[in-house]
Amino acid sequence: MKILVANLGSTSFKFRLFEMGESEECQLAEGGYERVANHGEAIRDALVSLKNDGVTTPEEIDAVGFKTVLGRNLSGCVEAGDEVIEALEGFADVAPAHNPAYADGIRQFREILPEARRVALFETAFYQWIPEAGRRYAVPASWYDAGIRRHGFHGASHKFIAERSAEMLGRSDVAELVRGLYQAGPRELERPLRVVSCHLGGSSSVTGIRNGIAISTSMGFSPQSGVPQNNRVGDLDAGALPYAAKVLGLSIEEASQQLSSESGLLGVSGVGNDMRDVRAAALKGNPEARIAVELFVHEVRRWASSMLFELGGLDALVFTAGIGENNPWLRAAVCDGLEEWGIALDADKNEGAGRGEARLTGEGARVQVLVIPANEELVLAREVYQKVTNLN
Ligand code: ADP
């Protein structure tokens, strides 16, 4: 089955094409367009190139997958029709860089490839089984009814970590449960498996996973919450926004804009939004960059530790995404001084970890520390494949 995974930004369109089957997973092509004024034109152009390059004709594409961020009153892995478009548009203000682009992209694909199945995998889907108490904010009922609750994000990535870490720990029962989660739902398992998954990249989140199911997340109502992001604030006391607007003479919109594009690593360090630059400046003695790095590590540790009570212990701590995969110093800092809790890194394995999966667990340590590379497009292609196979 040929599956096109579409990654849509307000001015970009990127794609990967996969051949997926029961025992075959193969990426056939990838491409992208920046500074796109019209998604439809970019999509048509991509399809022409794929045909000219002899990769595929449009008619051969069986399904298109969309990694949608969040929808109003809708989540899961679902067919991308009017209901999805409406849900995305209902929360356009919450994810302005993504929701309008995906709503547009889904419409465009419906017109351009009418025969292909369209599937949306919401980034919130993995969190649908978080206990109610973990999803609610203590807001008035009218706020809750308006959709103000903890949604969780990076669901595709964390679900993949749930599956892959279970495999690496010899728990094929959990891996199998996770693989079919969106089709079959959760079920009880006799032996617990408790994982904290740290997706640390351009945007970051920490998720607590028990028996393959997310039970806790650092991400809240919008992708602006939790751990500080590259240029977004992370968690902030709600009282700070109106206060800052007043004393700094900003409108609420201007203040919100600063929180979503001039904050995070960039805002604190003043150096840049890429951890490589911030860390390099910190090593050269830039005090603000040093604080930015320390703040990031502090918040990852705060969130990871907050999950241990809920999980009732820990079997594995996993690092994934650009920052988590590529920075031994960061992993060492997150794990520092936790020997008493069964967490210790093997320094050589940590330093030596290159591209790919790695086990960093120190000798005698109880908790497995793992690196698992993120490949969100492949994860999406797998989910779309399962969904479409189930629909047929
Ligand atoms: P996105 O959320 O944009 O998909 P990624 O998971 O690719 O992000 O992570 C991007 C971030 O990862 C960069 O901003 C940078 O901080 C960090 N990063 C990426 N590659 C490296 C590397 N080779 N060494 C250190 N840090 C890296």
Short mmCIF file of C-alpha atoms and ligand atoms in Angstrom, two decimals:
data_model
loop_
_atom_site.label_atom_id
_atom_site.label_comp_id
_atom_site.label_asym_id
_atom_site.label_seq_id
_atom_site.Cartn_x
_atom_site.Cartn_y
_atom_site.Cartn_z
CA MET A 1 0.00 0.00 0.00
CA LYS A 2 1.42 3.39 -0.98
CA ILE A 3 1.01 5.95 1.78
CA LEU A 4 1.91 9.61 1.46
CA VAL A 5 2.60 11.35 4.75
CA ALA A 6 1.91 15.07 4.46
CA ASN A 7 3.56 17.54 6.78
CA LEU A 8 1.90 20.93 6.44
CA GLY A 9 3.00 24.26 7.91
CA SER A 10 1.49 27.67 7.28
CA THR A 11 3.97 28.25 4.45
CA SER A 12 5.44 24.82 3.89
CA PHE A 13 4.55 21.41 2.52
CA LYS A 14 6.80 18.41 3.12
CA PHE A 15 6.04 14.83 2.29
CA ARG A 16 7.33 11.29 2.46
CA LEU A 17 6.04 8.41 0.43
CA PHE A 18 6.09 4.90 1.90
CA GLU A 19 5.35 1.42 0.61
CA MET A 20 3.74 -0.31 3.57
CA GLY A 21 2.66 -3.92 4.01
CA GLU A 22 2.38 -6.59 6.67
CA SER A 23 6.09 -7.36 6.54
CA GLU A 24 7.44 -4.49 4.51
CA GLU A 25 8.14 -0.87 5.28
CA CYS A 26 10.01 1.14 2.73
CA GLN A 27 10.41 4.85 2.12
CA LEU A 28 10.12 5.51 -1.61
CA ALA A 29 10.60 9.26 -1.74
CA GLU A 30 10.64 12.48 0.18
CA GLY A 31 10.48 16.13 -0.70
CA GLY A 32 9.40 19.53 0.43
CA TYR A 33 8.50 23.06 -0.46
CA GLU A 34 9.17 26.17 1.62
CA ARG A 35 7.61 29.62 1.28
CA VAL A 36 4.50 28.11 -0.18
CA ALA A 37 1.70 30.55 -0.99
CA ASN A 38 -0.77 27.85 -1.99
CA HIS A 39 -0.69 24.31 -0.61
CA GLY A 40 -2.67 23.00 -3.60
CA GLU A 41 0.00 24.11 -6.07
CA ALA A 42 2.78 22.56 -4.00
CA ILE A 43 0.91 19.26 -3.70
CA ARG A 44 0.22 19.14 -7.44
CA ASP A 45 3.83 19.95 -8.15
CA ALA A 46 5.03 17.16 -5.84
CA LEU A 47 2.74 14.65 -7.56
CA VAL A 48 4.04 15.66 -10.98
CA SER A 49 7.64 15.22 -9.78
CA LEU A 50 6.88 11.79 -8.32
CA LYS A 51 5.37 10.77 -11.64
CA ASN A 52 8.20 12.23 -13.74
CA ASP A 53 10.77 10.52 -11.53
CA GLY A 54 9.02 7.20 -12.11
CA VAL A 55 8.24 6.79 -8.40
CA THR A 56 4.46 6.68 -8.53
CA THR A 57 1.43 7.98 -10.35
CA PRO A 58 -1.20 9.84 -8.32
CA GLU A 59 -3.66 6.97 -8.90
CA GLU A 60 -1.32 4.54 -7.16
CA ILE A 61 -1.37 6.46 -3.88
CA ASP A 62 -3.73 4.54 -1.59
CA ALA A 63 -3.79 6.83 1.40
CA VAL A 64 -2.60 10.18 2.72
CA GLY A 65 -1.74 10.61 6.40
CA PHE A 66 -1.86 13.88 8.33
CA LYS A 67 -0.17 14.40 11.70
CA THR A 68 -2.78 16.85 12.92
CA VAL A 69 -2.05 18.68 16.16
CA LEU A 70 -5.31 19.02 18.04
CA GLY A 71 -9.00 19.29 17.30
CA ARG A 72 -11.90 20.70 19.24
CA ASN A 73 -13.77 17.73 20.77
CA LEU A 74 -12.03 15.24 18.50
CA SER A 75 -8.94 13.06 18.80
CA GLY A 76 -7.64 9.63 17.85
CA CYS A 77 -6.65 8.12 14.53
CA VAL A 78 -9.62 8.89 12.32
CA GLU A 79 -10.69 9.34 8.71
CA ALA A 80 -9.90 12.92 7.71
CA GLY A 81 -13.23 14.28 6.52
CA ASP A 82 -15.41 17.27 7.35
CA GLU A 83 -15.53 16.42 11.03
CA VAL A 84 -11.74 16.66 11.27
CA ILE A 85 -11.63 19.92 9.31
CA GLU A 86 -14.25 21.41 11.61
CA ALA A 87 -12.40 20.24 14.72
CA LEU A 88 -9.13 21.73 13.45
CA GLU A 89 -10.77 25.03 12.60
CA GLY A 90 -12.48 25.07 15.99
CA PHE A 91 -9.03 25.22 17.61
CA ALA A 92 -7.27 27.33 14.97
CA ASP A 93 -6.33 29.90 17.62
CA VAL A 94 -4.69 27.28 19.85
CA ALA A 95 -2.36 25.92 17.15
CA PRO A 96 -2.26 28.77 14.62
CA ALA A 97 0.86 27.55 12.84
CA HIS A 98 -0.62 24.12 12.13
CA ASN A 99 -4.38 23.80 12.32
CA PRO A 100 -5.36 26.08 9.41
CA ALA A 101 -2.62 24.51 7.29
CA TYR A 102 -3.85 20.97 7.95
CA ALA A 103 -7.49 21.92 7.38
CA ASP A 104 -6.44 23.40 4.04
CA GLY A 105 -4.21 20.43 3.20
CA ILE A 106 -6.98 17.91 3.85
CA ARG A 107 -9.34 19.87 1.58
CA GLN A 108 -6.69 20.07 -1.12
CA PHE A 109 -5.93 16.35 -1.05
CA ARG A 110 -9.65 15.57 -1.16
CA GLU A 111 -9.84 17.51 -4.39
CA ILE A 112 -6.52 16.41 -5.91
CA LEU A 113 -6.55 12.72 -4.89
CA PRO A 114 -10.25 11.95 -4.40
CA GLU A 115 -9.74 8.18 -4.52
CA ALA A 116 -7.09 8.03 -1.80
CA ARG A 117 -8.09 7.43 1.82
CA ARG A 118 -7.31 10.32 4.12
CA VAL A 119 -6.38 9.62 7.72
CA ALA A 120 -5.65 12.09 10.51
CA LEU A 121 -3.58 11.03 13.48
CA PHE A 122 -4.02 13.65 16.16
CA GLU A 123 -0.97 14.39 18.30
CA THR A 124 -3.38 14.24 21.24
CA ALA A 125 -4.53 10.68 20.43
CA PHE A 126 -2.13 8.89 22.75
CA TYR A 127 -3.54 10.75 25.74
CA GLN A 128 -7.16 9.72 25.46
CA TRP A 129 -6.82 7.24 28.33
CA ILE A 130 -5.21 9.59 30.84
CA PRO A 131 -7.33 9.43 33.98
CA GLU A 132 -9.82 12.30 34.22
CA ALA A 133 -8.01 13.84 37.21
CA GLY A 134 -4.86 14.09 35.12
CA ARG A 135 -6.63 15.79 32.24
CA ARG A 136 -8.61 18.41 34.11
CA TYR A 137 -7.53 21.89 35.09
CA ALA A 138 -9.26 23.32 38.16
CA VAL A 139 -11.21 25.81 36.05
CA PRO A 140 -14.95 26.62 36.11
CA ALA A 141 -17.18 24.16 34.28
CA SER A 142 -17.79 26.65 31.46
CA TRP A 143 -14.04 26.72 30.72
CA TYR A 144 -13.91 22.94 30.71
CA ASP A 145 -16.89 22.84 28.37
CA ALA A 146 -15.04 25.26 26.08
CA GLY A 147 -12.31 22.61 25.71
CA ILE A 148 -9.80 23.96 28.22
CA ARG A 149 -8.15 20.81 29.47
CA ARG A 150 -4.80 19.04 29.28
CA HIS A 151 -4.53 17.60 25.78
CA GLY A 152 -0.95 16.33 25.54
CA PHE A 153 1.10 16.44 22.32
CA HIS A 154 3.85 14.53 20.46
CA GLY A 155 1.54 11.52 20.74
CA ALA A 156 2.92 9.79 17.64
CA SER A 157 6.45 10.00 19.00
CA HIS A 158 5.64 8.91 22.56
CA LYS A 159 3.47 6.03 21.35
CA PHE A 160 6.36 4.82 19.23
CA ILE A 161 8.64 5.03 22.28
CA ALA A 162 6.08 3.02 24.27
CA GLU A 163 6.19 0.29 21.62
CA ARG A 164 9.89 0.26 20.88
CA SER A 165 11.05 0.51 24.50
CA ALA A 166 8.80 -2.46 25.35
CA GLU A 167 10.45 -4.45 22.56
CA MET A 168 13.92 -3.47 23.76
CA LEU A 169 12.99 -4.57 27.29
CA GLY A 170 11.71 -7.94 26.10
CA ARG A 171 8.06 -7.07 26.73
CA SER A 172 6.46 -8.16 23.48
CA ASP A 173 3.05 -8.26 25.23
CA VAL A 174 3.21 -4.50 25.83
CA ALA A 175 4.63 -3.78 22.36
CA GLU A 176 1.77 -5.66 20.75
CA LEU A 177 -0.80 -3.83 22.86
CA VAL A 178 0.68 -0.47 21.88
CA ARG A 179 0.80 -1.34 18.19
CA GLY A 180 -2.92 -2.04 18.03
CA LEU A 181 -3.93 0.55 20.62
CA TYR A 182 -6.00 2.78 18.35
CA GLN A 183 -7.86 -0.18 16.92
CA ALA A 184 -8.33 -2.43 19.96
CA GLY A 185 -8.02 0.01 22.88
CA PRO A 186 -6.16 -0.61 26.14
CA ARG A 187 -6.30 -3.72 28.28
CA GLU A 188 -4.98 -4.74 31.66
CA LEU A 189 -1.65 -6.55 31.88
CA GLU A 190 -0.44 -8.60 34.80
CA ARG A 191 3.13 -7.37 34.95
CA PRO A 192 3.64 -3.60 34.97
CA LEU A 193 6.00 -1.76 32.63
CA ARG A 194 6.71 1.83 33.57
CA VAL A 195 8.44 4.20 31.18
CA VAL A 196 9.21 7.91 31.17
CA SER A 197 9.64 9.13 27.62
CA CYS A 198 11.53 12.40 27.07
CA HIS A 199 10.90 13.83 23.58
CA LEU A 200 13.37 16.71 23.57
CA GLY A 201 13.70 18.61 20.32
CA GLY A 202 12.53 21.84 18.71
CA SER A 203 9.57 21.35 20.96
CA SER A 204 9.78 19.07 23.95
CA SER A 205 7.55 17.01 26.19
CA VAL A 206 7.80 14.33 28.84
CA THR A 207 5.24 11.53 29.02
CA GLY A 208 4.66 8.89 31.69
CA ILE A 209 3.64 5.52 30.20
CA ARG A 210 2.31 2.55 32.12
CA ASN A 211 1.73 -0.75 30.31
CA GLY A 212 1.89 1.07 27.01
CA ILE A 213 -0.69 3.73 27.90
CA ALA A 214 0.11 7.40 28.59
CA ILE A 215 -0.99 8.29 32.09
CA SER A 216 0.67 11.68 32.44
CA THR A 217 2.14 14.41 30.23
CA SER A 218 4.00 17.68 30.62
CA MET A 219 2.05 19.17 27.70
CA GLY A 220 -1.20 20.86 28.60
CA PHE A 221 -3.86 22.78 26.71
CA SER A 222 -1.61 24.01 23.92
CA PRO A 223 1.82 22.94 22.58
CA GLN A 224 3.17 25.99 24.39
CA SER A 225 3.15 24.31 27.78
CA GLY A 226 5.37 22.05 29.89
CA VAL A 227 9.14 22.03 29.32
CA PRO A 228 10.57 25.25 27.79
CA GLN A 229 10.53 24.96 23.98
CA ASN A 230 12.94 26.38 21.42
CA ASN A 231 11.16 29.76 21.28
CA ARG A 232 7.99 29.07 23.28
CA VAL A 233 7.65 29.59 26.98
CA GLY A 234 6.61 26.25 28.40
CA ASP A 235 4.68 26.45 31.65
CA LEU A 236 3.80 29.90 32.97
CA ASP A 237 1.55 31.02 35.80
CA ALA A 238 -1.72 32.25 34.24
CA GLY A 239 -1.47 35.39 36.38
CA ALA A 240 1.74 36.45 34.64
CA LEU A 241 0.12 37.16 31.27
CA PRO A 242 -2.29 39.98 32.26
CA TYR A 243 0.31 41.38 34.65
CA ALA A 244 3.05 41.46 32.00
CA ALA A 245 0.65 43.01 29.50
CA LYS A 246 -0.13 45.78 31.96
CA VAL A 247 3.37 46.64 33.18
CA LEU A 248 5.03 46.24 29.77
CA GLY A 249 2.29 48.12 27.93
CA LEU A 250 1.43 45.22 25.65
CA SER A 251 -1.89 44.00 24.34
CA ILE A 252 -2.78 40.45 25.34
CA GLU A 253 -2.11 39.46 21.72
CA GLU A 254 1.35 41.03 21.76
CA ALA A 255 2.19 39.42 25.08
CA SER A 256 0.97 36.04 23.81
CA GLN A 257 3.03 36.48 20.69
CA GLN A 258 6.16 37.08 22.77
CA LEU A 259 5.43 33.93 24.77
CA SER A 260 5.03 31.85 21.64
CA SER A 261 7.93 33.15 19.56
CA GLU A 262 10.40 35.09 21.71
CA SER A 263 10.57 32.89 24.78
CA GLY A 264 11.94 29.43 25.61
CA LEU A 265 15.63 28.77 24.91
CA LEU A 266 15.74 31.80 22.64
CA GLY A 267 14.13 34.18 25.11
CA VAL A 268 16.27 33.20 28.07
CA SER A 269 19.61 32.83 26.30
CA GLY A 270 19.26 35.72 23.86
CA VAL A 271 21.55 33.62 21.64
CA GLY A 272 19.29 31.44 19.55
CA ASN A 273 16.65 28.75 19.62
CA ASP A 274 18.91 25.81 18.78
CA MET A 275 20.35 23.93 21.76
CA ARG A 276 23.68 23.58 19.91
CA ASP A 277 24.14 27.36 19.81
CA VAL A 278 22.87 27.89 23.32
CA ARG A 279 25.15 25.22 24.76
CA ALA A 280 28.17 26.53 22.81
CA ALA A 281 27.56 30.02 24.17
CA ALA A 282 27.13 28.61 27.69
CA LEU A 283 30.48 26.82 27.42
CA LYS A 284 32.10 30.08 26.34
CA GLY A 285 30.83 31.68 29.54
CA ASN A 286 27.68 33.47 28.43
CA PRO A 287 25.68 33.59 31.70
CA GLU A 288 22.23 33.85 30.10
CA ALA A 289 22.93 30.87 27.86
CA ARG A 290 24.07 28.92 30.89
CA ILE A 291 20.83 29.68 32.69
CA ALA A 292 18.83 28.63 29.62
CA VAL A 293 20.57 25.25 29.56
CA GLU A 294 20.16 24.75 33.31
CA LEU A 295 16.52 25.77 33.19
CA PHE A 296 15.84 23.26 30.43
CA VAL A 297 17.49 20.41 32.35
CA HIS A 298 15.73 21.45 35.55
CA GLU A 299 12.31 21.36 33.90
CA VAL A 300 12.91 17.99 32.24
CA ARG A 301 13.91 16.56 35.62
CA ARG A 302 10.95 18.19 37.35
CA TRP A 303 8.49 16.64 34.91
CA ALA A 304 10.16 13.26 34.75
CA SER A 305 10.28 12.97 38.53
CA SER A 306 6.65 14.06 38.91
CA MET A 307 5.64 10.95 36.99
CA LEU A 308 7.35 8.45 39.25
CA PHE A 309 4.66 8.52 41.93
CA GLU A 310 1.91 8.06 39.37
CA LEU A 311 3.78 5.25 37.63
CA GLY A 312 4.57 3.57 40.95
CA GLY A 313 8.22 3.18 39.94
CA LEU A 314 10.32 3.23 36.81
CA ASP A 315 11.66 0.54 34.47
CA ALA A 316 12.98 2.72 31.65
CA LEU A 317 13.91 6.33 30.96
CA VAL A 318 14.01 7.08 27.25
CA PHE A 319 15.51 9.98 25.31
CA THR A 320 14.31 10.81 21.81
CA ALA A 321 14.21 13.69 19.24
CA GLY A 322 16.97 16.11 18.23
CA ILE A 323 18.13 17.26 21.66
CA GLY A 324 17.56 13.93 23.41
CA GLU A 325 19.33 11.87 20.75
CA ASN A 326 22.36 14.04 20.10
CA ASN A 327 23.54 15.45 23.39
CA PRO A 328 25.31 13.10 25.86
CA TRP A 329 25.95 16.00 28.25
CA LEU A 330 22.20 16.66 28.45
CA ARG A 331 21.39 13.02 29.22
CA ALA A 332 24.10 12.99 31.87
CA ALA A 333 22.71 16.16 33.42
CA VAL A 334 19.16 14.79 33.50
CA CYS A 335 20.33 11.56 35.18
CA ASP A 336 22.80 13.22 37.54
CA GLY A 337 22.75 12.10 41.18
CA LEU A 338 19.88 9.63 40.87
CA GLU A 339 21.76 6.44 41.75
CA GLU A 340 19.64 6.01 44.85
CA TRP A 341 16.58 5.80 42.58
CA GLY A 342 18.16 3.14 40.40
CA ILE A 343 19.10 5.55 37.61
CA ALA A 344 22.74 5.70 36.52
CA LEU A 345 24.39 6.15 33.15
CA ASP A 346 27.39 4.32 31.83
CA ALA A 347 29.54 7.31 30.87
CA ASP A 348 31.29 5.55 27.99
CA LYS A 349 28.11 4.18 26.49
CA ASN A 350 26.50 7.59 26.83
CA GLU A 351 29.39 9.41 25.13
CA GLY A 352 29.70 6.68 22.53
CA ALA A 353 26.06 6.62 21.49
CA GLY A 354 25.88 7.69 17.86
CA ARG A 355 23.00 7.66 15.47
CA GLY A 356 20.56 4.90 16.26
CA GLU A 357 19.30 3.09 19.29
CA ALA A 358 21.46 2.76 22.38
CA ARG A 359 21.36 1.35 25.90
CA LEU A 360 23.15 3.61 28.33
CA THR A 361 22.37 1.85 31.59
CA GLY A 362 25.20 1.85 34.12
CA GLU A 363 26.33 -1.39 35.70
CA GLY A 364 24.02 -2.51 38.48
CA ALA A 365 21.48 0.24 37.83
CA ARG A 366 17.86 -0.88 38.02
CA VAL A 367 16.34 1.51 35.48
CA GLN A 368 17.17 1.06 31.81
CA VAL A 369 18.25 4.29 30.14
CA LEU A 370 17.65 4.19 26.39
CA VAL A 371 18.06 6.35 23.32
CA ILE A 372 15.49 5.67 20.61
CA PRO A 373 15.55 7.82 17.47
CA ALA A 374 12.30 9.50 16.51
CA ASN A 375 10.91 8.83 13.05
CA GLU A 376 7.52 10.40 13.19
CA GLU A 377 6.72 10.02 9.50
CA LEU A 378 7.26 6.26 9.60
CA VAL A 379 5.17 6.05 12.76
CA LEU A 380 2.41 7.91 10.99
CA ALA A 381 2.63 5.66 7.93
CA ARG A 382 2.25 2.63 10.23
CA GLU A 383 -0.82 4.07 11.93
CA VAL A 384 -2.37 5.01 8.59
CA TYR A 385 -1.67 1.52 7.27
CA GLN A 386 -3.40 -0.07 10.27
CA LYS A 387 -6.34 2.29 10.06
CA VAL A 388 -6.89 1.75 6.35
CA THR A 389 -6.46 -2.02 6.65
CA ASN A 390 -9.07 -1.96 9.39
CA LEU A 391 -11.46 0.15 7.32
CA ASN A 392 -11.26 -2.11 4.30
P1 ADP B 1 11.64 19.32 15.65
O1 ADP B 1 10.85 19.40 16.90
O2 ADP B 1 11.86 20.61 14.97
O3 ADP B 1 11.28 18.14 14.77
P2 ADP B 1 14.10 17.91 16.27
O4 ADP B 1 13.62 16.76 17.05
O5 ADP B 1 14.71 17.68 14.94
O6 ADP B 1 13.03 19.03 16.21
O7 ADP B 1 15.13 18.67 17.19
C1 ADP B 1 15.73 19.87 16.79
C2 ADP B 1 16.67 20.35 17.89
O8 ADP B 1 17.55 19.29 18.29
C3 ADP B 1 17.58 21.45 17.44
O9 ADP B 1 16.97 22.70 17.67
C4 ADP B 1 18.80 21.25 18.32
O10 ADP B 1 18.60 21.93 19.54
C5 ADP B 1 18.83 19.78 18.58
N1 ADP B 1 19.79 19.07 17.69
C6 ADP B 1 19.53 18.58 16.47
N2 ADP B 1 20.63 17.99 15.95
C7 ADP B 1 21.59 18.09 16.89
C8 ADP B 1 22.96 17.67 16.95
N3 ADP B 1 23.56 17.04 15.96
N4 ADP B 1 23.65 17.94 18.09
C9 ADP B 1 23.05 18.58 19.10
N5 ADP B 1 21.78 19.01 19.10
C10 ADP B 1 21.05 18.78 18.01
#
